[in-house]
Coordinates of C-alpha atoms and ligand atoms in Angstrom, one line a residue:
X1 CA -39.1 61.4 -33.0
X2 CA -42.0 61.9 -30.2
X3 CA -41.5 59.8 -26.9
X4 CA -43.0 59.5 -24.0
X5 CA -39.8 58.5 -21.7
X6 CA -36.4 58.1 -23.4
X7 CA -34.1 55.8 -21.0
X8 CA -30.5 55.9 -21.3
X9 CA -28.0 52.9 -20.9
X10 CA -29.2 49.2 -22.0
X11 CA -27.3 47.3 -18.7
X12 CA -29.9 45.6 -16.4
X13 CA -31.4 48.5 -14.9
X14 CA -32.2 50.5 -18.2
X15 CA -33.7 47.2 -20.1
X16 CA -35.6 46.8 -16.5
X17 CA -37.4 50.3 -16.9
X18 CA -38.3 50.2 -20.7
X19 CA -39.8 46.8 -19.8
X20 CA -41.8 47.8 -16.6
X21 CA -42.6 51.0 -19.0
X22 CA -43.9 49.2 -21.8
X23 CA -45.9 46.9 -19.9
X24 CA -47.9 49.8 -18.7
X25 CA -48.6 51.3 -22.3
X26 CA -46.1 54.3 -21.9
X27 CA -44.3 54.9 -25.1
X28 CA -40.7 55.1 -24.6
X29 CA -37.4 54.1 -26.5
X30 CA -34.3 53.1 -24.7
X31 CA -30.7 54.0 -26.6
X32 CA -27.2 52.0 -25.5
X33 CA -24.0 53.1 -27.0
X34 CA -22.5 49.7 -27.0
X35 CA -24.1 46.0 -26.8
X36 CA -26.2 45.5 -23.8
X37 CA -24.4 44.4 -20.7
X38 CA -21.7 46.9 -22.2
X39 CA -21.0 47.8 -18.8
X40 CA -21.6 46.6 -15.1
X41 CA -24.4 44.5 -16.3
X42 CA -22.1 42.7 -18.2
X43 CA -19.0 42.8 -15.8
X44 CA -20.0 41.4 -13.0
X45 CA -19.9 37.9 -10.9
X46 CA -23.4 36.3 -12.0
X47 CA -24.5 35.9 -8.5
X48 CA -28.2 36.2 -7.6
X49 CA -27.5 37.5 -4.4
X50 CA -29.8 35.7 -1.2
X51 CA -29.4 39.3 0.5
X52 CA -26.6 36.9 3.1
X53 CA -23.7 38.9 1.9
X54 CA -25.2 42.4 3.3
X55 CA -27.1 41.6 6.4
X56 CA -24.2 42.1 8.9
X57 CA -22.6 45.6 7.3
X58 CA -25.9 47.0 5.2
X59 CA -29.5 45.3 6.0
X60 CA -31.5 47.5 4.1
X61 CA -29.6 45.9 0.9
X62 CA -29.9 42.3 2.7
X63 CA -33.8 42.4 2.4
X64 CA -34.0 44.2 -1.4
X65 CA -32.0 41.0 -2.7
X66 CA -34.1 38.6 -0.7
X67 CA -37.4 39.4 -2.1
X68 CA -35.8 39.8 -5.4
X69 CA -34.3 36.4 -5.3
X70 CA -37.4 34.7 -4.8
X71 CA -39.3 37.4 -7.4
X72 CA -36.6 36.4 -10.3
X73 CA -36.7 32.4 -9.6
X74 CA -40.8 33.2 -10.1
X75 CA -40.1 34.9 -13.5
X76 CA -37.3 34.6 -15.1
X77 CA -36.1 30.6 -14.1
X78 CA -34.1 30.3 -17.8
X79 CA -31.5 32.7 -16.7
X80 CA -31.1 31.6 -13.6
X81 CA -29.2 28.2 -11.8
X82 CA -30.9 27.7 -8.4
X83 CA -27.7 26.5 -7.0
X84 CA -28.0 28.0 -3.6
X85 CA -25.5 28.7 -1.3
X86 CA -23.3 28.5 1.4
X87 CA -21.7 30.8 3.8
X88 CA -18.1 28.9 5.2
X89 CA -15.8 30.4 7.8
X90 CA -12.3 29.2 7.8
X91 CA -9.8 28.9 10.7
X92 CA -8.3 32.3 11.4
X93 CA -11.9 34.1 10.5
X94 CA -13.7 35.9 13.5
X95 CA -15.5 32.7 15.0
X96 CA -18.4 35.6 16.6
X97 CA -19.5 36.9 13.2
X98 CA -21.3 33.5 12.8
X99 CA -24.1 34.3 14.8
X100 CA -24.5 38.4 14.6
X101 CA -25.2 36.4 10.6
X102 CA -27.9 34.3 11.4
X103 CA -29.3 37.0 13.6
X104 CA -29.4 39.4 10.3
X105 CA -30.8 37.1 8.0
X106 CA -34.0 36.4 10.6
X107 CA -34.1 40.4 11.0
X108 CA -34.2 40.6 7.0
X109 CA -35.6 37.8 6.1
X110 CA -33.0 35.9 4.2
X111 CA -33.5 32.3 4.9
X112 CA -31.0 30.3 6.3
X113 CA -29.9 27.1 8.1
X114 CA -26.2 26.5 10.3
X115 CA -25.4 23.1 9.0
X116 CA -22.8 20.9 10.4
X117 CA -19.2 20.6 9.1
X118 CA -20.5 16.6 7.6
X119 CA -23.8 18.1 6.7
X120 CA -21.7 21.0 4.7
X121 CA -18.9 18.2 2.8
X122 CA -21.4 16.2 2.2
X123 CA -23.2 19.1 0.4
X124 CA -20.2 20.0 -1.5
X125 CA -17.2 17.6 -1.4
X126 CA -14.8 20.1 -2.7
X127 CA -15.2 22.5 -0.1
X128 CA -11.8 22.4 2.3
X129 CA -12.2 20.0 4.7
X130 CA -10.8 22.8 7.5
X131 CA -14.3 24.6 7.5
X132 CA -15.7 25.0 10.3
X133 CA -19.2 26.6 10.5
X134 CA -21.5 26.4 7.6
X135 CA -24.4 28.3 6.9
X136 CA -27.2 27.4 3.9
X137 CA -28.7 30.1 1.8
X138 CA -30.7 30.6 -1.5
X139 CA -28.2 32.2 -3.2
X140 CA -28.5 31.5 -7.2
X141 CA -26.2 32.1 -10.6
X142 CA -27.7 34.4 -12.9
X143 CA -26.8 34.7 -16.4
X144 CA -26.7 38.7 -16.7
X145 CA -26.7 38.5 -20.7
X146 CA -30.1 36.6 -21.3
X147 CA -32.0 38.5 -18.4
X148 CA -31.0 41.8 -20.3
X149 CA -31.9 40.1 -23.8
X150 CA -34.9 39.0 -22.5
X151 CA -36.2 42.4 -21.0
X152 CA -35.1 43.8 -24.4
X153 CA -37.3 41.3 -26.4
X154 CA -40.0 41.8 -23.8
X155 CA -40.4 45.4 -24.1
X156 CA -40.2 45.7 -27.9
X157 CA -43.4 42.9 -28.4
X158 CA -44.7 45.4 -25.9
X159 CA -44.2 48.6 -28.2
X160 CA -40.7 50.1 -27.2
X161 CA -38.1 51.1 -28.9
X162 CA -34.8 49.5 -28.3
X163 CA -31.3 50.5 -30.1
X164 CA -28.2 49.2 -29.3
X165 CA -24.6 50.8 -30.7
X166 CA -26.4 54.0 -30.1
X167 CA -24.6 56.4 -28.3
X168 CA -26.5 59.5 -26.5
X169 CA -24.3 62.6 -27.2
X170 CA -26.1 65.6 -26.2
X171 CA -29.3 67.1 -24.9
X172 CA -30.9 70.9 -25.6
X173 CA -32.5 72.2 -22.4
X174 CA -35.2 75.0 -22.9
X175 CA -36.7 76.8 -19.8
X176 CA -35.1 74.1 -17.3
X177 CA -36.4 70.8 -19.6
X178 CA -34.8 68.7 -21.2
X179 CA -36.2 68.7 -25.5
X180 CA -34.3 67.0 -27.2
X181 CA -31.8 64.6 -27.2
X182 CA -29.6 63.2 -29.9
X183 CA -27.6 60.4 -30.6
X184 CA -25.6 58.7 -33.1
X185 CA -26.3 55.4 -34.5
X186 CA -23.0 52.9 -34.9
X187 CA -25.2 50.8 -37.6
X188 CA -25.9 53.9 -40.1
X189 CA -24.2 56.6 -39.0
X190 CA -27.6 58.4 -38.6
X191 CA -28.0 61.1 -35.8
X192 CA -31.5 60.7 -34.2
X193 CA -33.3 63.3 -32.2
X194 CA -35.9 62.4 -29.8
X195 CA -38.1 64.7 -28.2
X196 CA -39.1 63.1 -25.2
X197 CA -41.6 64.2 -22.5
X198 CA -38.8 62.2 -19.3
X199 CA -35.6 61.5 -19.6
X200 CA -33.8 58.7 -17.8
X201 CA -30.6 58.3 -16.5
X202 CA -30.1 54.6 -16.5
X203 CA -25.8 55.0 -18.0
X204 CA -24.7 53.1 -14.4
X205 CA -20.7 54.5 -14.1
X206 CA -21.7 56.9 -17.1
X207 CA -24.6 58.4 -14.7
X208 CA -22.6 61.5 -14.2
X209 CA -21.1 62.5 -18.0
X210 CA -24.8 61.8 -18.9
X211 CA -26.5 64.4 -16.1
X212 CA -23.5 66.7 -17.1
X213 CA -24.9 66.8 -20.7
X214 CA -28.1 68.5 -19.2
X215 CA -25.6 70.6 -17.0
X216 CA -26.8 68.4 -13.8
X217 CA -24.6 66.7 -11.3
X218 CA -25.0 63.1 -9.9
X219 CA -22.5 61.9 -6.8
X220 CA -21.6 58.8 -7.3
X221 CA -18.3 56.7 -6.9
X222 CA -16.9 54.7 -9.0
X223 CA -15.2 51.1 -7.6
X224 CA -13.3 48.6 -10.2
X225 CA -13.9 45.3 -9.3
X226 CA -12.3 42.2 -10.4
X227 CA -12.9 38.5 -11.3
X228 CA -11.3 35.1 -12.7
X229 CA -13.3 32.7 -14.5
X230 CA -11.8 28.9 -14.2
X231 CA -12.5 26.3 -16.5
X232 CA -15.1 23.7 -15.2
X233 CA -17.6 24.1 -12.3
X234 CA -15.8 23.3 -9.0
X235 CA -18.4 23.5 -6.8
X236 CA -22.2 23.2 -6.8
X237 CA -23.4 25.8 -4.6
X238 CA -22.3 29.8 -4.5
X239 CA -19.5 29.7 -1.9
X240 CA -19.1 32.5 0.3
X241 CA -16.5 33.2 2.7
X242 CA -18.2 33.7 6.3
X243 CA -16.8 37.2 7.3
X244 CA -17.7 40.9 6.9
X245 CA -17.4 41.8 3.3
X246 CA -13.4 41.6 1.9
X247 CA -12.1 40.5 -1.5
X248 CA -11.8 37.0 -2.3
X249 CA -15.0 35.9 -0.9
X250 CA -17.3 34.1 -3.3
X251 CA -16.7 31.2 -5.9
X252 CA -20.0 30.9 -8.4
X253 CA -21.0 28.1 -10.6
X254 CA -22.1 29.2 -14.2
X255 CA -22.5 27.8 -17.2
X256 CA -19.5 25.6 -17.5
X257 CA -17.1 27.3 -15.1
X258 CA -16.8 28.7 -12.0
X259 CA -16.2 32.4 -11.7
X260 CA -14.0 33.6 -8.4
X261 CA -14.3 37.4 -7.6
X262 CA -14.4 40.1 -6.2
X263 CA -11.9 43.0 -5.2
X264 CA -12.5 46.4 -4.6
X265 CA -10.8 49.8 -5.6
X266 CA -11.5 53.0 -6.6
X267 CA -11.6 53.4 -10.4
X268 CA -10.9 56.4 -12.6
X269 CA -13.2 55.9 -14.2
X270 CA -16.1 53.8 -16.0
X271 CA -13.5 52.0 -18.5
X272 CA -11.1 51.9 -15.5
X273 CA -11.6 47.5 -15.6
X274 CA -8.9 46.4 -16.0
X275 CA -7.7 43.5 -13.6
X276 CA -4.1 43.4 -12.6
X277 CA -2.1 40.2 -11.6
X278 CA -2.2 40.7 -8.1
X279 CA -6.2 40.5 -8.2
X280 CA -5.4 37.6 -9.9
X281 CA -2.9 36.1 -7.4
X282 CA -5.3 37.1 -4.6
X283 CA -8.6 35.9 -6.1
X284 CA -7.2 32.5 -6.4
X285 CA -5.4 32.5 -2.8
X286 CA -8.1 33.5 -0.9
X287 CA -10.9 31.2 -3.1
X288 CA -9.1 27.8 -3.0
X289 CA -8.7 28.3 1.1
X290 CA -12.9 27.3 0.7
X291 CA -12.4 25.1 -2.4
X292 CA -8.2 24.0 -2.5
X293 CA -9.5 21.7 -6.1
X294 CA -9.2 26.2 -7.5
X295 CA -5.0 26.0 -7.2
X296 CA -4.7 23.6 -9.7
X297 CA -7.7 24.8 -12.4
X298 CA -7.1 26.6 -16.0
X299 CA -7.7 30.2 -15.4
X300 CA -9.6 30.9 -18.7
X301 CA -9.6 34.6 -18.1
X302 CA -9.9 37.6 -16.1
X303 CA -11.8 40.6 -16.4
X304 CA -13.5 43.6 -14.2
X305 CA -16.4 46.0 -13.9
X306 CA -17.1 49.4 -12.1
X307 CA -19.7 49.4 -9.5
X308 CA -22.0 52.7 -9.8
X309 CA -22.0 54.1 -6.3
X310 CA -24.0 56.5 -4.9
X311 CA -21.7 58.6 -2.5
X312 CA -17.9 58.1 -2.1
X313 CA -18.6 54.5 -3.1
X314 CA -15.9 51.4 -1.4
X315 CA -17.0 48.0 0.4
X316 CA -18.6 50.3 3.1
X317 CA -20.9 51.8 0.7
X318 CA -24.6 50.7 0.6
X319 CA -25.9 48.8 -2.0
X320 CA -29.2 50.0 -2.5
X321 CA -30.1 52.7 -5.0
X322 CA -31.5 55.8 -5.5
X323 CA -33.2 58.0 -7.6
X324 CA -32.3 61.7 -8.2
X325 CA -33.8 64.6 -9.7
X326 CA -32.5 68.3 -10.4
X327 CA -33.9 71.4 -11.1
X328 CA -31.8 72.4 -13.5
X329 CA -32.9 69.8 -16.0
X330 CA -36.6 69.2 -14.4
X331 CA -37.8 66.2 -16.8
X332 CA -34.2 64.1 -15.8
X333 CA -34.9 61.6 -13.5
X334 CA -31.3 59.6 -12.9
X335 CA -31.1 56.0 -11.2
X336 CA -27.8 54.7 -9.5
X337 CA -26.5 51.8 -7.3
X338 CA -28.7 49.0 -6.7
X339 CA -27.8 45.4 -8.1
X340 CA -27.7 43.0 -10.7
X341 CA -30.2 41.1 -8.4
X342 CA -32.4 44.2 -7.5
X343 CA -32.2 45.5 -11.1
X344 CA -36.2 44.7 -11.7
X345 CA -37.2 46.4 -7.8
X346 CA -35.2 50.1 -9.2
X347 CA -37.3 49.6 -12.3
X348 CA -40.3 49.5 -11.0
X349 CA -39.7 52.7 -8.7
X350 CA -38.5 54.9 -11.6
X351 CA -41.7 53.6 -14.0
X352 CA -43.8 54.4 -10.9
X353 CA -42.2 57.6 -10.3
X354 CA -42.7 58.4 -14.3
X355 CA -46.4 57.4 -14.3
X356 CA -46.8 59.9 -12.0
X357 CA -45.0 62.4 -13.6
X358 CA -47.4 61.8 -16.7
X359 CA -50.3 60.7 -14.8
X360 CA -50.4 57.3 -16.4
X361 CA -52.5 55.0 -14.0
X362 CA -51.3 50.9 -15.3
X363 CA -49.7 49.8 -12.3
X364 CA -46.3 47.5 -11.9
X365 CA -46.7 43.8 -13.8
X366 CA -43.0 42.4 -13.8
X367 CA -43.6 41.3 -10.1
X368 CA -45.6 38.7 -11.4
X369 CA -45.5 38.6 -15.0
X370 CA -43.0 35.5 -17.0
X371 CA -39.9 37.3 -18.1
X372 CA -41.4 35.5 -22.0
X373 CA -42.7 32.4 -21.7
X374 CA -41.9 29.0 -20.5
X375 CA -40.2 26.8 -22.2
X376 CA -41.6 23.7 -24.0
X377 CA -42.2 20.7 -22.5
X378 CA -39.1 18.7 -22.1
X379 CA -38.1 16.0 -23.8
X380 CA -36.9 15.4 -27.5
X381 CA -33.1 15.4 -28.6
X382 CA -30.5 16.6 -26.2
X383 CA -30.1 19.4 -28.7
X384 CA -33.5 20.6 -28.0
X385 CA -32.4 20.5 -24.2
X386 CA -29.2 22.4 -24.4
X387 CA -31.2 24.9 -26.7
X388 CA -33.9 25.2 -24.0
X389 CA -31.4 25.8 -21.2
X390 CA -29.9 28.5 -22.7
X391 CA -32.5 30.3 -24.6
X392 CA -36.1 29.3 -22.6
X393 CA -39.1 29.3 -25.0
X394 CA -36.5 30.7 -27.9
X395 CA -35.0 27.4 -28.2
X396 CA -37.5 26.1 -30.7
X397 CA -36.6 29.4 -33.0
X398 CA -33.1 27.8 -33.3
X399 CA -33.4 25.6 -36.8
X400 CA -32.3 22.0 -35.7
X401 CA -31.8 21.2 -39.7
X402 CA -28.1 22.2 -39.6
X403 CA -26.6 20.5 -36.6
X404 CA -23.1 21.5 -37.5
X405 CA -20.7 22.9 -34.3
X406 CA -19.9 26.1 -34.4
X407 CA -17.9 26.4 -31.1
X408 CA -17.1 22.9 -29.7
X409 CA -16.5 24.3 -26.1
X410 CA -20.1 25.6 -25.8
X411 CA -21.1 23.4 -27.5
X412 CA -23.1 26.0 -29.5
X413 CA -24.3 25.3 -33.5
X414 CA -24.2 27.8 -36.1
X415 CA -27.6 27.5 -36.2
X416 CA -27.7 29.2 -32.9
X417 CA -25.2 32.3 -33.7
X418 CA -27.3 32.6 -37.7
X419 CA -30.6 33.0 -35.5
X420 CA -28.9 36.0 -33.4
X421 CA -27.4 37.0 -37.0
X422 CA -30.7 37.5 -38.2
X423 CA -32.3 39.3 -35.3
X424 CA -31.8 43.1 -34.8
X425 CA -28.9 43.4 -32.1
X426 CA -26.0 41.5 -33.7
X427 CA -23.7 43.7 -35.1
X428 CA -20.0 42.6 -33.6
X429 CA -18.5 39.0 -33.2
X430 CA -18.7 40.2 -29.3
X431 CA -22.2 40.5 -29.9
X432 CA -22.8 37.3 -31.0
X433 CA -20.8 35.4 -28.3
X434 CA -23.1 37.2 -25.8
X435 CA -25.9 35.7 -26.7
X436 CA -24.3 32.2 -27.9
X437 CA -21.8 31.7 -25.4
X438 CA -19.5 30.8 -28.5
X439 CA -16.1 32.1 -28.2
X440 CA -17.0 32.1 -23.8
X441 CA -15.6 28.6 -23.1
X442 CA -11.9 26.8 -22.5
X443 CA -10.0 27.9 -26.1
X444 CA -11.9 31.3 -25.7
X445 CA -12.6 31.8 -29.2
X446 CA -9.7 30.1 -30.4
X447 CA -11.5 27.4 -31.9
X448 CA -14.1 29.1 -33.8
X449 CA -13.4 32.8 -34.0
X450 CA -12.9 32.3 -37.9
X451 CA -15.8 30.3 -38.5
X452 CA -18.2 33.2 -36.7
X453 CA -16.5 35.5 -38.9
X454 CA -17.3 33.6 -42.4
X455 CA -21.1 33.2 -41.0
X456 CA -20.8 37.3 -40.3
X457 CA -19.5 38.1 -43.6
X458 CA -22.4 35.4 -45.1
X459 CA -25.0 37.6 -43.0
X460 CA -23.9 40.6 -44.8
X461 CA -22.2 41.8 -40.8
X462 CA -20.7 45.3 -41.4
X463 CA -16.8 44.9 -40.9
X464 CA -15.8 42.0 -40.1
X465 CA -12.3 42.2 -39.8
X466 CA -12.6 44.8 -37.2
X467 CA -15.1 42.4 -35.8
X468 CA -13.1 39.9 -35.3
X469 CA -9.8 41.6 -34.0
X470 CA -12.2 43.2 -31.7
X471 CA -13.5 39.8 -30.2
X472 CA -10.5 38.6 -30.2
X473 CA -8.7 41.2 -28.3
X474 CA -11.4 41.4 -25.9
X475 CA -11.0 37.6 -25.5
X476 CA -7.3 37.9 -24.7
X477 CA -8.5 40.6 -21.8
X478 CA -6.7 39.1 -18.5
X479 CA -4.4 36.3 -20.2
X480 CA -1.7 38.6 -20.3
X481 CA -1.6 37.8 -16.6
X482 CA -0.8 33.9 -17.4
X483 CA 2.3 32.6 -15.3
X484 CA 3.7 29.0 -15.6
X485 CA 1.9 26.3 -17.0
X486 CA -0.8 29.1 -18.6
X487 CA 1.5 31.3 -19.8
X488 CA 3.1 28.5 -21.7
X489 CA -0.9 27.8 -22.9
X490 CA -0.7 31.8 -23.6
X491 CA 2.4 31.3 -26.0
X492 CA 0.6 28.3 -27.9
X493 CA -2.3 30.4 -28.4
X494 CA -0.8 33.6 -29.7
X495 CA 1.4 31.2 -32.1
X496 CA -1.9 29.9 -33.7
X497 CA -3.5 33.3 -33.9
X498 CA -0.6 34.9 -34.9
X499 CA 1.6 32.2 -36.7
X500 CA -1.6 30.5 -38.1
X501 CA -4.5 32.8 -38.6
X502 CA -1.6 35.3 -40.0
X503 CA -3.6 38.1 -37.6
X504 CA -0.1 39.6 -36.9
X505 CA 1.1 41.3 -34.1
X506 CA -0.9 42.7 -31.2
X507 CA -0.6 44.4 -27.9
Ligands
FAD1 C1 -17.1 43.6 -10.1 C2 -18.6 43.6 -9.9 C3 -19.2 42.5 -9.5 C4 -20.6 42.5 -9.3 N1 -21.2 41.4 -8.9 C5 -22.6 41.4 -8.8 C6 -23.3 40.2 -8.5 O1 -22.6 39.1 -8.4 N2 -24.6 40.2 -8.3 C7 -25.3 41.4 -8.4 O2 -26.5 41.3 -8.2 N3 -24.7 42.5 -8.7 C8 -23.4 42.6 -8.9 N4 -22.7 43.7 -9.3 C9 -23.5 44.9 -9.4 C10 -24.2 45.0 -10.8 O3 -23.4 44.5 -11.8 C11 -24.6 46.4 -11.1 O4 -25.2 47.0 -10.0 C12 -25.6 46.5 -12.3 O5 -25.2 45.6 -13.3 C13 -25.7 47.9 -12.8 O6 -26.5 47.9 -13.9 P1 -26.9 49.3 -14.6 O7 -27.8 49.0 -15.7 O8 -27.3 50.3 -13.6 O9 -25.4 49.8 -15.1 P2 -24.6 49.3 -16.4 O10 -24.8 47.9 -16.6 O11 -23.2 49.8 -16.3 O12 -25.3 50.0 -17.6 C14 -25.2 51.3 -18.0 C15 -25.2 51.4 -19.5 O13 -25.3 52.7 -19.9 C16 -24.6 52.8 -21.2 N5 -24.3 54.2 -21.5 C17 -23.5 55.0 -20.8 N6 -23.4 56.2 -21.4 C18 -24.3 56.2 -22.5 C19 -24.6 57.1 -23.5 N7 -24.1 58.3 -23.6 N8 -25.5 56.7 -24.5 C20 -26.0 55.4 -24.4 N9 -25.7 54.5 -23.5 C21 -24.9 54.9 -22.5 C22 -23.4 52.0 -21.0 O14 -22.8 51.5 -22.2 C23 -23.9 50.8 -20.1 O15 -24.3 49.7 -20.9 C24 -21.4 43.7 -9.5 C25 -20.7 44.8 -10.1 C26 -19.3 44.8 -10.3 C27 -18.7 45.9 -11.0

């Protein structure tokens, strides 16, 4: 198969490019080994970042997520809660790095506002009552799962090609190019070649195995990071902790919980995510000193991503990207670092760097261009408006004939998981929840694991017992680090899955 541009990885930055590509009439196909969001893109904190966090220790960064912020509010408002944010410091923090912080977010433009310690409660009650200076930003919440999915749907009504479950597994070079690549397809079992005129290396912590298949190197470091998600939204706003970057810092609103993160250490490697139960212990100690409500909330689970890089990679590395090119593979361009929040800026400096390449004139559209259309007009049954919230203009696809509840938590119908079921991504339980949020909220899949499963088998879903035991392993992810009161909500839950479901003993 003949392509202009073959991307590879489907996280944020890869759906980004084949977009941007598409939208200028280049004909390119984009291959992801698992779901999209398999890795970082899907590992992450949710936080569409103001740029506040960076414009002490790495300005350049500070100003990328500032325009981005406002670019991604523009176009792409159904992923994203405009919650904004606030910046808190906390007796025993550096009282001088207040003001070296308003003085960077002036020199990057990041807007921002000191408010008063009454100002800042009143804001957000929960938020301890010790704090003592406040500072407003327009940080956001970002659901990483729809952006992808839309950016996926976007660039096939534009032309692409867009597999997921399809894993790149090596490349022939003749006379320093790259001509063909192959990869095997989960669904069929088919190898596919592609013969494509640019490859791109959008495979994020996988950046480096992929170059190495064209016998190229990329530098990068790889840094695990870890995150809680707690049952119920306990605050309104992002909250930041007002200090250079350290782990602990930042409590986000999403959906229906509130996700606390991050830590930082080097990883081993890309499926090096694993949290451990003292990034547990920490993540809730240092979060409830801003919001104290957090010591006495569910933890619903834990779970961790690794940050692509570029250099040695750590909290002092910058988090801007770059591009790289080498001559031994001369058609391999490779893309690494950036952001969730800066995903769509990195795509539209590889698609401009390819239309150079192939001297293809259509310039940048997704500055400006809906990410799909806007929703309906509101109004009609609260149905309709959950649907709308989550899904955008999709939500009148969703058949509002069957109102039955698939996942009570979510409250998502099996309407909602038989439209993804019909689509052309679905092919795991996992895959489903992605795009559902069934299986994501308090009972994580507890409650309707089975009844996903029987609407699987109905849809003719390949596997589905090793469907399900995969979603529900990956569910259990983090609760083996329950103690007390949730470890005795652990035991209750194994018992039913175990004792009830009859799914037997796991690790
Ligand atoms: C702990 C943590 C917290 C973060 N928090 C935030 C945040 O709050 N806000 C923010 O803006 N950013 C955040 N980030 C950064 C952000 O998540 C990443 O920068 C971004 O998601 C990277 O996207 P990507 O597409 O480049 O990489 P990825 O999402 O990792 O995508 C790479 C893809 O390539 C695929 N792939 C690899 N090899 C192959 C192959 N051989 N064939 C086919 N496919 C392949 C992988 O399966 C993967 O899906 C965070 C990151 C981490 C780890």
């Amino acid at each position: 198969m003949r392509k202009d541009v073959l991307i590879i990885g489907g996280g944020a930055t890869g759906a980004g490019i084949v977009r941007d590509l598409a939208l200028r009439g280049v004909e390119c196909a984009l291959l992801e080994m698992g779901d999209y969001c398999h890795g970082a893109s899907g590992g992450n904190h949710g936080l569409l970042h103001s740029g506040g966090r960076y414009v002490v220790t790495d300005p350049p960064s500070a100003m990328e997520c500032a325009k981005e912020n406002a670019i991604l509010r523009r176009t792409a408002p159904f992923c994203i809660e405009g919650t904004d944010g606030l910046f808190v410091s906390l007796p025993g923090d550096d009282p001088s790095f207040a003001d070296p912080f308003l003085k960077g977010c002036k020199g990057s433009g990041v807007p921002a506002e000191e408010l008063t310690a009454k100002e800042a409660l009143s804001a957000e009650p929960g938020l301890s009552a010790e704090a003592l200076r406040c500072i407003a930003v327009q940080d956001g919440s970002i659901d990483p799962f729809a952006l992808v999915q839309a950016n996926v749907d976007s660039a096939r009504e534009a032309g692409a090609m867009v597999r997921n479950h399809c894993r790149v597994t090596d490349m022939v070079l003749e006379g320093g190019m790259v001509v063909r690549v192959k990869a095997l397809d989960r669904r069929s079992g088919e190898i596919l070649t592609i013969v494509p005129e640019i490859v791109i290396n959008a495979a994020g912590a996988w950046a480096p195995q992929v170059a190495a298949m064209a016998g190229c190197e990329v530098a990068m470091g790889l840094d695990q990071g870890s995150m809680l998600v707690v049952d119920g939204r306990l605050c309104g706003h992002v909250v930041n902790r007002l200090r250079p970057p350290s782990d602990g810092d930042i409590t986000v609103p999403n959906h229906t919980a509130t996700v606390l993160g991050t830590t930082s250490r080097p990883a081993a490697s890309p499926e090096d995510v694993a949290p451990s139960r003292n990034d547990m212990e920490l993540l809730l100690r240092e979060t409830s000193a801003m919001l104290p409500a957090l010591r006495h909330c569910r933890v619903v689970r834990a779970y961790g991503g690794v940050r692509p890089l570029p250099g040695r990679g750590g909290r002092g590395a910058s988090r801007t990207f770059s591009l790289i090119t080498d001559e031994r593979a001369g058609n391999l361009l490779s893309v690494v670092g950036g952001k969730l929040t800066t995903y769509r800026l990195m795509a539209e400096r590889v698609s401009d760097q390819v239309c150079n390449a192939l001297g293809a004139r259509a310039g940048c559209r997704t500055r400006t261009e809906p990410l799909g259309p806007p929703a309906d007009e509101a109004g009609g049954s609260v149905a309709l408006a959950r649907l709308r919230r989550k899904y955008g203009f999709k939500a009148t696809t969703v058949s509002l004939a069957d109102q039955r509840m698939l996942c009570s938590c979510e409250q998502v119908l099996r309407a909602e998981a038989q439209m993804v079921l019909a689509g052309p991504d679905a092919l795991t339980l996992s895959d489903v929840m992605r795009r559902t949020r069934a299986g994501m909220g308090y009972c994580q899949g507890l409650d309707c694991a089975l009844s996903l499963q029987e609407l699987m088998m109905e849809a003719g879903g390949t596997e589905p017992l090793a469907s399900l035991t995969e979603f529900l392993e990956e569910r259990e992810r983090g609760q083996a680090l329950a103690s007390g009161d949730q470890l005795r909500q652990e035991v209750l839950r194994r018992h039913v899955l175990q004792g009830v479901y009859g799914l037997g003993e796991r690790e």
